[in-house]
Amino acid sequence: MPLFNRTPRAPLEYAKSLWMRGWVLGVMLFLYIPLFVLMAFSFNDSKRNVVWRGFTTKYYGVAWENEQLWNAMMNSLTIAFFATIFSLVIGTLAAVMLWRFRFPFKGAVDGTISLPIIVPEICLGVAFLVFFSTIGWPSALPWPFNMGAIIIAHITFCFPFVAMVVRARLAGFNREQEEAAKDLGASEWQAFRDVLIPHIKPALVSGALLAFTLSLDDFVITFFTSTPGTDTFPVLVYSLVKRGVTPDVNAASTILILLTVVLTAIALKLQGAKALAQTH
Amino acid sequence: MSEPIIQIRNVTKRFGKVAAVDNVSLDIAAGEFFVLLGPSGCGKTTLLRMIAGFEVPTEGQIIIDGQDMSRVPPNKRPVNMVFQSYAVFPHMSVADNVAYGLKIAGVGRAERDERVREALALVSLNGFEDRKPDQMSGGQRQRVALARSLVMRPKVLLLDEPLSALDAKLRAQMQFELSDLQDQIGITFVTVTHDQDEALSMASRIAVINKGEVAQLATPSDLYEYPANRFVADFVGSVNIFEGKLILDEPDKAAVDCPGLGKVYLNHGVTGPHGADVWVALRPEKIYLHVPGEGKAVQAAAKDAPEGHNFARGKIKGMSYLGDITLFEIILDSGAMIRVSRPNLSRHDQEDFTWDDRVSMHWRADSPVVLLG
């Protein structure tokens, strides 16, 4: 009779431990149950949406016909689109500058560039409110220019994330590749375009994705910088919730969740294989 | 000899206060396989990078093919470089990698394809056009880097530690291939290496660099057999060095009295002042090992040394059997240590000696090298 009659576990086979499995399941449930409840209640046949009253998909129709929701969604997507584009350019340039060049006060620039990540959102929000009213930023502009202030505010807190991701990717760049390009006759710009950009492409994709989702779901800063007619989806939902959560809000949120999940999956798939192949 | 393809004129490169390259002047002839050899941090790579244009000399001039290139950027120089990491572009296929320089230069599609094909054939990579670098071995990637440079038809090809990342067998093979390739296409190769075997086997001439200066410039065999100073003698190959005083110096004979080794006799003169402090360098493979009492040893030692014998006694302290040779560490009767290598000419030679054996040694009178610095 052997002392231990079960097969010993190899060092990294955590998945075989029952405790570990239970723990992982618990964490997953903790993370995702609220989302599933939200999704489930989008099919609830009740106007007040507190108690389950039976299955229906009619609130998807209601949400679809709700012009207010549509406008807010269009605002959110437009803001996120522009904030992403600008953050991508500014963030990438900042990352390349900090990685590539030596210049006076580099340490200070390096330290302050990620400040918008650290500063509490509420402070940034108030700061933007004061800033835009002090300089007299025009608010009565036609759509989409009336969202200028929000877009600028979003760029401010999105681009440091892009810069961070791109910098991490740059750290693994073999400078000899850039030198090889120049050695073969490439100018500074050609080497940047042909060698550096392909190398940081995975970081550009994930940076863009980060910026897009951050902008899309930002509430605090948007709330302080929004003017009449520029309500974004989160701001609108907040004002609707004050009058009670209706299932059409759940329905719209569910669609938004699915949209982001699908977008993320596509982006990961597009970049995944290549990113792996290029890491050496 | 026509005008050298590369002329390095009093080039100094300082990083802050440290001179990585210190007043170096070198001429490299067209068609040479020139090697810059030195320990890491000696400045050899900085020198190569100055030829390529990645570093600008603090002082001095670099003239390539008659034109001063000291301040010309790398993309405008008629030289190409194979990098230590190969720096093959990972997101491009092999063909695109090789075609890159031609594309930048605006060479037309048809000519480009033709030249890429030629270059790949030159490095025996035909058929690999569509592969990605991550599907290739280190040796193959290096060939891609070679083809990518050669396709530009440079006047000079620069190679930075070209073989350091390859395993021993492949390295030996690539040494031959690089030499063949250079013969075949006839362009000048300038290589940087810290590996003396690599330098000796491939180079037509070697510049040994130490602390930013040229310690010696010579052909491989001159470098090995006639080192100019202790640094070169010690860095190239393995050597026993003994300090001594020059006690006899005539045109056809000389003698050095070394406290460690005894009197060393030479059958040629050395140019040094009488009584000068000198060093005697003696290669391990040039020392013959005997069982003591074998009369042959003394006779052989006596035969070619005009004055006295080149002869020593000691006890074996250490042995390492390397297959083709056996290395011995022997404590001389003076207490000094000497290294001797002995070829295993028969299959039982390694059994002749063992630890703590008393042994005799002799060497020919033309074997020791007297070094003044």
PDB file of N, CA, C and O in Angstrom, chain A residues 174-188 190-196 198-199 274 276-280, chain B residues 49 52 54 74-75 77 79-81 83-92 97 100-101 104 133-134 141 148-149 152 160:
ATOM      1  N   ASN A 174      14.607  46.445 -31.588  1.00  0.00           N
ATOM      2  CA  ASN A 174      16.029  46.309 -31.859  1.00  0.00           C
ATOM      3  C   ASN A 174      16.477  47.486 -32.730  1.00  0.00           C
ATOM      4  O   ASN A 174      16.164  47.531 -33.913  1.00  0.00           O
ATOM      5  N   ARG A 175      17.237  48.400 -32.104  1.00  0.00           N
ATOM      6  CA  ARG A 175      17.635  49.612 -32.834  1.00  0.00           C
ATOM      7  C   ARG A 175      18.424  49.292 -34.097  1.00  0.00           C
ATOM      8  O   ARG A 175      18.471  50.078 -35.036  1.00  0.00           O
ATOM      9  N   GLU A 176      19.058  48.122 -34.114  1.00  0.00           N
ATOM     10  CA  GLU A 176      19.847  47.765 -35.295  1.00  0.00           C
ATOM     11  C   GLU A 176      18.963  47.653 -36.543  1.00  0.00           C
ATOM     12  O   GLU A 176      19.439  47.837 -37.653  1.00  0.00           O
ATOM     13  N   GLN A 177      17.666  47.362 -36.328  1.00  0.00           N
ATOM     14  CA  GLN A 177      16.776  47.282 -37.494  1.00  0.00           C
ATOM     15  C   GLN A 177      16.613  48.643 -38.152  1.00  0.00           C
ATOM     16  O   GLN A 177      16.611  48.764 -39.377  1.00  0.00           O
ATOM     17  N   GLU A 178      16.474  49.659 -37.311  1.00  0.00           N
ATOM     18  CA  GLU A 178      16.355  51.011 -37.837  1.00  0.00           C
ATOM     19  C   GLU A 178      17.660  51.409 -38.537  1.00  0.00           C
ATOM     20  O   GLU A 178      17.645  51.992 -39.618  1.00  0.00           O
ATOM     21  N   GLU A 179      18.791  51.036 -37.900  1.00  0.00           N
ATOM     22  CA  GLU A 179      20.083  51.358 -38.506  1.00  0.00           C
ATOM     23  C   GLU A 179      20.268  50.606 -39.815  1.00  0.00           C
ATOM     24  O   GLU A 179      20.820  51.136 -40.771  1.00  0.00           O
ATOM     25  N   ALA A 180      19.774  49.365 -39.840  1.00  0.00           N
ATOM     26  CA  ALA A 180      19.890  48.574 -41.070  1.00  0.00           C
ATOM     27  C   ALA A 180      19.130  49.256 -42.192  1.00  0.00           C
ATOM     28  O   ALA A 180      19.615  49.334 -43.330  1.00  0.00           O
ATOM     29  N   ALA A 181      17.943  49.771 -41.887  1.00  0.00           N
ATOM     30  CA  ALA A 181      17.158  50.453 -42.918  1.00  0.00           C
ATOM     31  C   ALA A 181      17.927  51.658 -43.449  1.00  0.00           C
ATOM     32  O   ALA A 181      18.029  51.865 -44.661  1.00  0.00           O
ATOM     33  N   LYS A 182      18.504  52.437 -42.531  1.00  0.00           N
ATOM     34  CA  LYS A 182      19.266  53.613 -42.965  1.00  0.00           C
ATOM     35  C   LYS A 182      20.498  53.199 -43.751  1.00  0.00           C
ATOM     36  O   LYS A 182      20.871  53.828 -44.738  1.00  0.00           O
ATOM     37  N   ASP A 183      21.115  52.120 -43.296  1.00  0.00           N
ATOM     38  CA  ASP A 183      22.306  51.614 -43.976  1.00  0.00           C
ATOM     39  C   ASP A 183      21.974  51.249 -45.423  1.00  0.00           C
ATOM     40  O   ASP A 183      22.804  51.369 -46.314  1.00  0.00           O
ATOM     41  N   LEU A 184      20.734  50.795 -45.648  1.00  0.00           N
ATOM     42  CA  LEU A 184      20.315  50.396 -46.991  1.00  0.00           C
ATOM     43  C   LEU A 184      19.788  51.590 -47.784  1.00  0.00           C
ATOM     44  O   LEU A 184      19.232  51.421 -48.861  1.00  0.00           O
ATOM     45  N   GLY A 185      19.923  52.793 -47.219  1.00  0.00           N
ATOM     46  CA  GLY A 185      19.592  53.989 -47.981  1.00  0.00           C
ATOM     47  C   GLY A 185      18.348  54.713 -47.528  1.00  0.00           C
ATOM     48  O   GLY A 185      17.975  55.728 -48.117  1.00  0.00           O
ATOM     49  N   ALA A 186      17.669  54.205 -46.505  1.00  0.00           N
ATOM     50  CA  ALA A 186      16.423  54.838 -46.083  1.00  0.00           C
ATOM     51  C   ALA A 186      16.695  56.127 -45.323  1.00  0.00           C
ATOM     52  O   ALA A 186      17.649  56.218 -44.564  1.00  0.00           O
ATOM     53  N   SER A 187      15.844  57.130 -45.540  1.00  0.00           N
ATOM     54  CA  SER A 187      15.929  58.364 -44.765  1.00  0.00           C
ATOM     55  C   SER A 187      15.312  58.110 -43.393  1.00  0.00           C
ATOM     56  O   SER A 187      14.733  57.053 -43.152  1.00  0.00           O
ATOM     57  N   GLU A 188      15.430  59.105 -42.521  1.00  0.00           N
ATOM     58  CA  GLU A 188      14.865  58.996 -41.184  1.00  0.00           C
ATOM     59  C   GLU A 188      13.374  58.614 -41.265  1.00  0.00           C
ATOM     60  O   GLU A 188      12.901  57.696 -40.597  1.00  0.00           O
ATOM     61  N   GLN A 190      11.676  57.328 -43.852  1.00  0.00           N
ATOM     62  CA  GLN A 190      11.439  56.009 -44.464  1.00  0.00           C
ATOM     63  C   GLN A 190      11.692  54.888 -43.465  1.00  0.00           C
ATOM     64  O   GLN A 190      10.955  53.911 -43.412  1.00  0.00           O
ATOM     65  N   ALA A 191      12.754  55.052 -42.653  1.00  0.00           N
ATOM     66  CA  ALA A 191      13.046  54.028 -41.639  1.00  0.00           C
ATOM     67  C   ALA A 191      11.921  53.961 -40.624  1.00  0.00           C
ATOM     68  O   ALA A 191      11.496  52.880 -40.203  1.00  0.00           O
ATOM     69  N   PHE A 192      11.396  55.124 -40.238  1.00  0.00           N
ATOM     70  CA  PHE A 192      10.280  55.191 -39.296  1.00  0.00           C
ATOM     71  C   PHE A 192       9.060  54.472 -39.870  1.00  0.00           C
ATOM     72  O   PHE A 192       8.440  53.638 -39.210  1.00  0.00           O
ATOM     73  N   ARG A 193       8.748  54.755 -41.117  1.00  0.00           N
ATOM     74  CA  ARG A 193       7.554  54.210 -41.762  1.00  0.00           C
ATOM     75  C   ARG A 193       7.692  52.705 -42.022  1.00  0.00           C
ATOM     76  O   ARG A 193       6.765  51.932 -41.787  1.00  0.00           O
ATOM     77  N   ASP A 194       8.877  52.285 -42.460  1.00  0.00           N
ATOM     78  CA  ASP A 194       9.019  50.903 -42.925  1.00  0.00           C
ATOM     79  C   ASP A 194       9.422  49.929 -41.828  1.00  0.00           C
ATOM     80  O   ASP A 194       9.230  48.725 -41.967  1.00  0.00           O
ATOM     81  N   VAL A 195      10.032  50.429 -40.762  1.00  0.00           N
ATOM     82  CA  VAL A 195      10.547  49.514 -39.742  1.00  0.00           C
ATOM     83  C   VAL A 195       9.898  49.738 -38.375  1.00  0.00           C
ATOM     84  O   VAL A 195       9.422  48.798 -37.746  1.00  0.00           O
ATOM     85  N   LEU A 196       9.855  51.005 -37.948  1.00  0.00           N
ATOM     86  CA  LEU A 196       9.357  51.271 -36.596  1.00  0.00           C
ATOM     87  C   LEU A 196       7.837  51.098 -36.508  1.00  0.00           C
ATOM     88  O   LEU A 196       7.334  50.444 -35.591  1.00  0.00           O
ATOM     89  N   PRO A 198       5.728  49.277 -38.396  1.00  0.00           N
ATOM     90  CA  PRO A 198       5.313  47.859 -38.366  1.00  0.00           C
ATOM     91  C   PRO A 198       5.598  47.193 -37.026  1.00  0.00           C
ATOM     92  O   PRO A 198       4.824  46.355 -36.572  1.00  0.00           O
ATOM     93  N   HIS A 199       6.701  47.600 -36.389  1.00  0.00           N
ATOM     94  CA  HIS A 199       7.028  46.991 -35.097  1.00  0.00           C
ATOM     95  C   HIS A 199       6.006  47.367 -34.027  1.00  0.00           C
ATOM     96  O   HIS A 199       5.606  46.528 -33.224  1.00  0.00           O
ATOM     97  N   LYS A 274       0.008  38.004 -35.510  1.00  0.00           N
ATOM     98  CA  LYS A 274       1.144  38.787 -35.999  1.00  0.00           C
ATOM     99  C   LYS A 274       2.048  39.213 -34.854  1.00  0.00           C
ATOM    100  O   LYS A 274       3.262  39.165 -34.964  1.00  0.00           O
ATOM    101  N   LEU A 276       2.595  37.819 -32.078  1.00  0.00           N
ATOM    102  CA  LEU A 276       3.420  36.701 -31.623  1.00  0.00           C
ATOM    103  C   LEU A 276       4.568  36.457 -32.584  1.00  0.00           C
ATOM    104  O   LEU A 276       5.703  36.248 -32.188  1.00  0.00           O
ATOM    105  N   ALA A 277       4.243  36.497 -33.872  1.00  0.00           N
ATOM    106  CA  ALA A 277       5.254  36.201 -34.883  1.00  0.00           C
ATOM    107  C   ALA A 277       6.364  37.248 -34.880  1.00  0.00           C
ATOM    108  O   ALA A 277       7.493  36.960 -35.233  1.00  0.00           O
ATOM    109  N   GLN A 278       6.036  38.458 -34.467  1.00  0.00           N
ATOM    110  CA  GLN A 278       7.021  39.530 -34.602  1.00  0.00           C
ATOM    111  C   GLN A 278       7.846  39.748 -33.350  1.00  0.00           C
ATOM    112  O   GLN A 278       8.713  40.597 -33.321  1.00  0.00           O
ATOM    113  N   THR A 279       7.526  39.016 -32.303  1.00  0.00           N
ATOM    114  CA  THR A 279       8.283  39.263 -31.074  1.00  0.00           C
ATOM    115  C   THR A 279       9.571  38.461 -31.059  1.00  0.00           C
ATOM    116  O   THR A 279       9.607  37.330 -30.609  1.00  0.00           O
ATOM    117  N   HIS A 280      10.623  39.015 -31.607  1.00  0.00           N
ATOM    118  CA  HIS A 280      11.950  38.460 -31.385  1.00  0.00           C
ATOM    119  C   HIS A 280      12.987  39.457 -31.779  1.00  0.00           C
ATOM    120  O   HIS A 280      12.674  40.497 -32.330  1.00  0.00           O
TER     121      HIS A 280
ATOM    122  N   ARG B  49      31.426  51.363 -36.787  1.00  0.00           N
ATOM    123  CA  ARG B  49      30.224  52.196 -36.902  1.00  0.00           C
ATOM    124  C   ARG B  49      30.555  53.577 -37.470  1.00  0.00           C
ATOM    125  O   ARG B  49      29.708  54.210 -38.077  1.00  0.00           O
ATOM    126  N   ALA B  52      30.625  53.003 -41.115  1.00  0.00           N
ATOM    127  CA  ALA B  52      29.258  52.872 -41.630  1.00  0.00           C
ATOM    128  C   ALA B  52      28.510  54.195 -41.580  1.00  0.00           C
ATOM    129  O   ALA B  52      27.573  54.400 -42.341  1.00  0.00           O
ATOM    130  N   PHE B  54      27.288  55.531 -38.512  1.00  0.00           N
ATOM    131  CA  PHE B  54      26.390  55.629 -37.364  1.00  0.00           C
ATOM    132  C   PHE B  54      27.004  56.433 -36.218  1.00  0.00           C
ATOM    133  O   PHE B  54      26.321  56.813 -35.290  1.00  0.00           O
ATOM    134  N   PRO B  74      24.712  57.693 -42.929  1.00  0.00           N
ATOM    135  CA  PRO B  74      24.870  56.298 -43.369  1.00  0.00           C
ATOM    136  C   PRO B  74      24.120  55.963 -44.657  1.00  0.00           C
ATOM    137  O   PRO B  74      24.588  55.132 -45.437  1.00  0.00           O
ATOM    138  N   ASN B  75      22.964  56.599 -44.871  1.00  0.00           N
ATOM    139  CA  ASN B  75      22.191  56.238 -46.067  1.00  0.00           C
ATOM    140  C   ASN B  75      22.780  56.803 -47.351  1.00  0.00           C
ATOM    141  O   ASN B  75      22.274  56.539 -48.433  1.00  0.00           O
ATOM    142  N   ARG B  77      26.238  56.478 -47.972  1.00  0.00           N
ATOM    143  CA  ARG B  77      27.603  55.946 -48.090  1.00  0.00           C
ATOM    144  C   ARG B  77      27.633  54.685 -48.948  1.00  0.00           C
ATOM    145  O   ARG B  77      26.694  53.886 -48.888  1.00  0.00           O
ATOM    146  N   VAL B  79      28.820  51.950 -48.542  1.00  0.00           N
ATOM    147  CA  VAL B  79      29.160  50.768 -47.743  1.00  0.00           C
ATOM    148  C   VAL B  79      27.865  50.198 -47.184  1.00  0.00           C
ATOM    149  O   VAL B  79      26.888  50.906 -47.030  1.00  0.00           O
ATOM    150  N   ASN B  80      27.850  48.909 -46.916  1.00  0.00           N
ATOM    151  CA  ASN B  80      26.697  48.298 -46.265  1.00  0.00           C
ATOM    152  C   ASN B  80      27.166  47.412 -45.137  1.00  0.00           C
ATOM    153  O   ASN B  80      28.305  46.951 -45.135  1.00  0.00           O
ATOM    154  N   MET B  81      26.270  47.191 -44.196  1.00  0.00           N
ATOM    155  CA  MET B  81      26.680  46.545 -42.964  1.00  0.00           C
ATOM    156  C   MET B  81      25.806  45.333 -42.676  1.00  0.00           C
ATOM    157  O   MET B  81      24.604  45.347 -42.917  1.00  0.00           O
ATOM    158  N   PHE B  83      24.635  43.404 -39.465  1.00  0.00           N
ATOM    159  CA  PHE B  83      24.631  43.712 -38.042  1.00  0.00           C
ATOM    160  C   PHE B  83      24.799  42.448 -37.207  1.00  0.00           C
ATOM    161  O   PHE B  83      24.497  41.345 -37.658  1.00  0.00           O
ATOM    162  N   GLN B  84      25.234  42.677 -35.969  1.00  0.00           N
ATOM    163  CA  GLN B  84      25.466  41.546 -35.077  1.00  0.00           C
ATOM    164  C   GLN B  84      24.184  40.745 -34.860  1.00  0.00           C
ATOM    165  O   GLN B  84      24.198  39.527 -34.847  1.00  0.00           O
ATOM    166  N   SER B  85      23.068  41.460 -34.704  1.00  0.00           N
ATOM    167  CA  SER B  85      21.787  40.764 -34.505  1.00  0.00           C
ATOM    168  C   SER B  85      21.141  40.426 -35.849  1.00  0.00           C
ATOM    169  O   SER B  85      20.011  39.998 -35.892  1.00  0.00           O
ATOM    170  N   TYR B  86      21.850  40.670 -36.933  1.00  0.00           N
ATOM    171  CA  TYR B  86      21.383  40.530 -38.322  1.00  0.00           C
ATOM    172  C   TYR B  86      20.375  41.603 -38.685  1.00  0.00           C
ATOM    173  O   TYR B  86      20.347  42.068 -39.805  1.00  0.00           O
ATOM    174  N   ALA B  87      19.501  41.993 -37.709  1.00  0.00           N
ATOM    175  CA  ALA B  87      18.530  43.073 -37.942  1.00  0.00           C
ATOM    176  C   ALA B  87      17.710  42.843 -39.202  1.00  0.00           C
ATOM    177  O   ALA B  87      17.399  43.772 -39.940  1.00  0.00           O
ATOM    178  N   VAL B  88      17.371  41.582 -39.467  1.00  0.00           N
ATOM    179  CA  VAL B  88      16.466  41.269 -40.577  1.00  0.00           C
ATOM    180  C   VAL B  88      15.094  41.811 -40.199  1.00  0.00           C
ATOM    181  O   VAL B  88      14.682  41.706 -39.045  1.00  0.00           O
ATOM    182  N   PHE B  89      14.392  42.425 -41.157  1.00  0.00           N
ATOM    183  CA  PHE B  89      13.076  42.997 -40.844  1.00  0.00           C
ATOM    184  C   PHE B  89      12.059  41.874 -40.662  1.00  0.00           C
ATOM    185  O   PHE B  89      11.745  41.157 -41.609  1.00  0.00           O
ATOM    186  N   PRO B  90      11.514  41.711 -39.457  1.00  0.00           N
ATOM    187  CA  PRO B  90      10.688  40.537 -39.175  1.00  0.00           C
ATOM    188  C   PRO B  90       9.336  40.545 -39.883  1.00  0.00           C
ATOM    189  O   PRO B  90       8.754  39.489 -40.084  1.00  0.00           O
ATOM    190  N   HIS B  91       8.864  41.723 -40.272  1.00  0.00           N
ATOM    191  CA  HIS B  91       7.535  41.777 -40.886  1.00  0.00           C
ATOM    192  C   HIS B  91       7.585  41.644 -42.402  1.00  0.00           C
ATOM    193  O   HIS B  91       6.565  41.726 -43.061  1.00  0.00           O
ATOM    194  N   MET B  92       8.793  41.456 -42.937  1.00  0.00           N
ATOM    195  CA  MET B  92       8.905  41.324 -44.394  1.00  0.00           C
ATOM    196  C   MET B  92       9.373  39.923 -44.750  1.00  0.00           C
ATOM    197  O   MET B  92      10.106  39.295 -44.001  1.00  0.00           O
ATOM    198  N   ASN B  97      12.878  41.704 -47.785  1.00  0.00           N
ATOM    199  CA  ASN B  97      14.045  42.138 -47.031  1.00  0.00           C
ATOM    200  C   ASN B  97      15.182  42.496 -47.973  1.00  0.00           C
ATOM    201  O   ASN B  97      15.776  43.567 -47.868  1.00  0.00           O
ATOM    202  N   TYR B 100      14.645  45.570 -50.159  1.00  0.00           N
ATOM    203  CA  TYR B 100      14.338  46.850 -49.504  1.00  0.00           C
ATOM    204  C   TYR B 100      15.225  48.008 -49.981  1.00  0.00           C
ATOM    205  O   TYR B 100      14.731  49.055 -50.379  1.00  0.00           O
ATOM    206  N   GLY B 101      16.535  47.787 -49.957  1.00  0.00           N
ATOM    207  CA  GLY B 101      17.455  48.855 -50.351  1.00  0.00           C
ATOM    208  C   GLY B 101      17.257  49.283 -51.793  1.00  0.00           C
ATOM    209  O   GLY B 101      17.332  50.467 -52.121  1.00  0.00           O
ATOM    210  N   ILE B 104      14.149  51.454 -52.046  1.00  0.00           N
ATOM    211  CA  ILE B 104      14.435  52.817 -51.586  1.00  0.00           C
ATOM    212  C   ILE B 104      15.210  53.579 -52.665  1.00  0.00           C
ATOM    213  O   ILE B 104      14.965  54.744 -52.923  1.00  0.00           O
ATOM    214  N   PRO B 133      11.223  35.703 -41.753  1.00  0.00           N
ATOM    215  CA  PRO B 133      12.437  35.456 -40.948  1.00  0.00           C
ATOM    216  C   PRO B 133      12.215  34.534 -39.753  1.00  0.00           C
ATOM    217  O   PRO B 133      13.116  33.788 -39.373  1.00  0.00           O
ATOM    218  N   ASP B 134      11.013  34.583 -39.145  1.00  0.00           N
ATOM    219  CA  ASP B 134      10.806  33.740 -37.962  1.00  0.00           C
ATOM    220  C   ASP B 134      10.650  32.267 -38.319  1.00  0.00           C
ATOM    221  O   ASP B 134      10.545  31.427 -37.434  1.00  0.00           O
ATOM    222  N   ARG B 141      19.064  33.344 -41.286  1.00  0.00           N
ATOM    223  CA  ARG B 141      18.780  34.777 -41.143  1.00  0.00           C
ATOM    224  C   ARG B 141      20.018  35.602 -41.461  1.00  0.00           C
ATOM    225  O   ARG B 141      19.941  36.656 -42.062  1.00  0.00           O
ATOM    226  N   ARG B 148      20.965  40.921 -48.303  1.00  0.00           N
ATOM    227  CA  ARG B 148      20.344  42.242 -48.286  1.00  0.00           C
ATOM    228  C   ARG B 148      21.401  43.337 -48.477  1.00  0.00           C
ATOM    229  O   ARG B 148      21.148  44.368 -49.088  1.00  0.00           O
ATOM    230  N   SER B 149      22.610  43.083 -47.929  1.00  0.00           N
ATOM    231  CA  SER B 149      23.687  44.058 -48.099  1.00  0.00           C
ATOM    232  C   SER B 149      24.358  43.912 -49.461  1.00  0.00           C
ATOM    233  O   SER B 149      24.635  44.895 -50.136  1.00  0.00           O
ATOM    234  N   MET B 152      23.090  45.476 -52.772  1.00  0.00           N
ATOM    235  CA  MET B 152      23.341  46.899 -53.013  1.00  0.00           C
ATOM    236  C   MET B 152      24.669  47.127 -53.737  1.00  0.00           C
ATOM    237  O   MET B 152      25.003  48.254 -54.067  1.00  0.00           O
ATOM    238  N   ASP B 160      29.637  43.117 -38.404  1.00  0.00           N
ATOM    239  CA  ASP B 160      29.825  43.295 -36.964  1.00  0.00           C
ATOM    240  C   ASP B 160      29.638  41.953 -36.271  1.00  0.00           C
ATOM    241  O   ASP B 160      28.514  41.456 -36.203  1.00  0.00           O
TER     242      ASP B 160
END
